[in-house]
PDB file of C-alpha atoms in Angstrom:
ATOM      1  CA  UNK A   1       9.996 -20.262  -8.743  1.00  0.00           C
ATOM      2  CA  UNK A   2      10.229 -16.855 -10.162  1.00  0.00           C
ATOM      3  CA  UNK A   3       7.300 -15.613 -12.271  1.00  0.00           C
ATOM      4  CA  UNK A   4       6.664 -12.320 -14.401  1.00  0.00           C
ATOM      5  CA  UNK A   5       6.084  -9.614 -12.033  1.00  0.00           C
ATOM      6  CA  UNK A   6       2.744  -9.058 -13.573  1.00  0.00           C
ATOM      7  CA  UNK A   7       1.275 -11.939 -12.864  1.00  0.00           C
ATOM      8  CA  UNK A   8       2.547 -11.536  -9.167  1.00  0.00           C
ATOM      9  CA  UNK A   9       0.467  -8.715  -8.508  1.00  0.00           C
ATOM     10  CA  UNK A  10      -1.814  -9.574 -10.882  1.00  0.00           C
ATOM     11  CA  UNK A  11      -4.682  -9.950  -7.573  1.00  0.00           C
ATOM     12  CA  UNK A  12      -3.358  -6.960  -6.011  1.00  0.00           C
ATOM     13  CA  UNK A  13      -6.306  -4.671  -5.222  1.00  0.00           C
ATOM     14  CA  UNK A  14      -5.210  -1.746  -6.749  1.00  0.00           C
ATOM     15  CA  UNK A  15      -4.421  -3.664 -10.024  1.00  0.00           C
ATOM     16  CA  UNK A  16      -8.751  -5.118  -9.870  1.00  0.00           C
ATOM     17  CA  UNK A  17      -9.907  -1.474  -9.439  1.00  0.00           C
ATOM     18  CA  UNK A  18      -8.332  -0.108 -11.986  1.00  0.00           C
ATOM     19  CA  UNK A  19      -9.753  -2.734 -14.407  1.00  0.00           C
ATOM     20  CA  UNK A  20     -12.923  -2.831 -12.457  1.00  0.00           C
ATOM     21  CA  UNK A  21     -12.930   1.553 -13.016  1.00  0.00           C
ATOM     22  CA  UNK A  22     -12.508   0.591 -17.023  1.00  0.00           C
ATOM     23  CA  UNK A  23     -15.359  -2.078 -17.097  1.00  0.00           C
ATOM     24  CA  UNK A  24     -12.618  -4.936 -17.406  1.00  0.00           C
ATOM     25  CA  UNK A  25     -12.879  -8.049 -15.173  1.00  0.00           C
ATOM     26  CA  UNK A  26      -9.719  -9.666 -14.817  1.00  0.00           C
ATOM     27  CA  UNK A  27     -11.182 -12.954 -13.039  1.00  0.00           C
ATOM     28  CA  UNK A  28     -12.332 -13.623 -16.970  1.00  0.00           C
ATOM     29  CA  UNK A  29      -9.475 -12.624 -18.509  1.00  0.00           C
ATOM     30  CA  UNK A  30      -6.367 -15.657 -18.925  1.00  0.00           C
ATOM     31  CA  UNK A  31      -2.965 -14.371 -18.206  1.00  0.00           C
ATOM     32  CA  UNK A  32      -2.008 -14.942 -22.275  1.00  0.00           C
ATOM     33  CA  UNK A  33      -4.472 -11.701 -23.028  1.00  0.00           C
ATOM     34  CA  UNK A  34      -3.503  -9.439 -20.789  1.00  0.00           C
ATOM     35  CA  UNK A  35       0.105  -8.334 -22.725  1.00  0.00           C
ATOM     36  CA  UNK A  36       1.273  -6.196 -18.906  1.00  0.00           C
ATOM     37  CA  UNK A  37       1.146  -9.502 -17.197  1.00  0.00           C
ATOM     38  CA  UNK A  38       3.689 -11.371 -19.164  1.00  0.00           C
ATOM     39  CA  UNK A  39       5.846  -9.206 -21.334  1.00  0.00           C
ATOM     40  CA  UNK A  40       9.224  -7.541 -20.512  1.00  0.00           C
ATOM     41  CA  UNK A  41       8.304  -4.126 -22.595  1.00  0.00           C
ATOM     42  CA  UNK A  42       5.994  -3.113 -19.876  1.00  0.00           C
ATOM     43  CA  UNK A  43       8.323  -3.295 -17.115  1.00  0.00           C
ATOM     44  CA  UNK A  44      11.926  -1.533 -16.269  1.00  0.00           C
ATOM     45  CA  UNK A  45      13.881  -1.623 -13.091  1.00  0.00           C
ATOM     46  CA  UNK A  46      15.926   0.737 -11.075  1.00  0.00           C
ATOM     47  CA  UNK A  47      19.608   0.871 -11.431  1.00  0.00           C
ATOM     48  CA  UNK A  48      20.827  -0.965  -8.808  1.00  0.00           C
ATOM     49  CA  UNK A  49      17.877  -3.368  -9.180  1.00  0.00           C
ATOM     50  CA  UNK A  50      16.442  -3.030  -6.098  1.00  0.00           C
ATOM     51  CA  UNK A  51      12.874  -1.987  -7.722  1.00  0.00           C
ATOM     52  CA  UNK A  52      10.868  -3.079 -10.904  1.00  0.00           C
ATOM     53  CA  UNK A  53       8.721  -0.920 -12.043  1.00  0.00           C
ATOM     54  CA  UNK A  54       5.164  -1.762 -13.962  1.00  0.00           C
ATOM     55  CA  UNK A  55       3.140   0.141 -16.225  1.00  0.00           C
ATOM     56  CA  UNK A  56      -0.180  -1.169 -16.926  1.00  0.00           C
ATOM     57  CA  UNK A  57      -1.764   0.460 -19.720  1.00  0.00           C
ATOM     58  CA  UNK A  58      -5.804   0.431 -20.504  1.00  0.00           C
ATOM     59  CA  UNK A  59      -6.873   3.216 -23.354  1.00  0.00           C
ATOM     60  CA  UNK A  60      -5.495   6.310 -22.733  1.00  0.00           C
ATOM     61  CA  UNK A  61      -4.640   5.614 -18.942  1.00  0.00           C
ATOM     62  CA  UNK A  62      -1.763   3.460 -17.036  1.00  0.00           C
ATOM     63  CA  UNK A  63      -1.770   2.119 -13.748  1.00  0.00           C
ATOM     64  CA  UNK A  64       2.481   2.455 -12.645  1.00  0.00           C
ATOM     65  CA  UNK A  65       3.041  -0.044  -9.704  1.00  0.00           C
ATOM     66  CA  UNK A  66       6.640  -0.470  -8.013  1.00  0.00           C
ATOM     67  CA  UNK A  67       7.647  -3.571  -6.671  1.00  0.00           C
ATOM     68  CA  UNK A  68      10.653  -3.760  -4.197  1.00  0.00           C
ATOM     69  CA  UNK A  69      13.167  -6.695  -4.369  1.00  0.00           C
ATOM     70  CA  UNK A  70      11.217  -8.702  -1.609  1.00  0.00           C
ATOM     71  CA  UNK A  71       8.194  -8.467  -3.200  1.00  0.00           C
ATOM     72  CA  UNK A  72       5.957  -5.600  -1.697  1.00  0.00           C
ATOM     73  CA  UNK A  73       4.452  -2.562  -3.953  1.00  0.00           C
ATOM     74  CA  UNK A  74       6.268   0.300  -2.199  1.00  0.00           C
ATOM     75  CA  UNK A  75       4.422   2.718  -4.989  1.00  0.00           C
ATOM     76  CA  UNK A  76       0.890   2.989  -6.901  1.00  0.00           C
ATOM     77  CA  UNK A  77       0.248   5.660  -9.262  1.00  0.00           C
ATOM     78  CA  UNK A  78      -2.649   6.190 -11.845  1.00  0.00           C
ATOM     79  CA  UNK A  79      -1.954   8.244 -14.788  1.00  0.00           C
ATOM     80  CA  UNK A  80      -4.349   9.618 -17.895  1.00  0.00           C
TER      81      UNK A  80
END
């Protein structure tokens, strides 16, 4: 089954805190409102593919994740 990669690391620790820092609890929240989780526009990949990149936006700061071809966040960067 493939899925979205945002719902994927939707649990991901790093992905709660940085709601959690912005007063946003994701264990309320359904997949269908959170627009990072499901849609393409947040997400690019390297050139060869190997690597898909996430930006997860809240306000004026973004949470950039990168997600290697098996699966594991090689990268976690805060921005704002």
């Amino acid at each position: 089954m493939y899925l979205p990669i945002g719902c994927a690391v939707r649990d991901h620790p790093a992905v709660i805190g940085f709601h959690t820092s912005h007063d946003v609890e994701l264990d309320t929240q359904p997949l269908w409102d959170l627009p990072w989780a499901l849609s393409c526009e947040y997400t690019t990949f390297d050139s060869d593919q190997s690597c898909v990149h996430l930006r997860i936006p809240i306000e004026t700061d973004e949470l950039h994740l990168s997600v290697n071809d098996g699966g594991t966040i090689v990268s976690i960067a805060e921005t704002g």
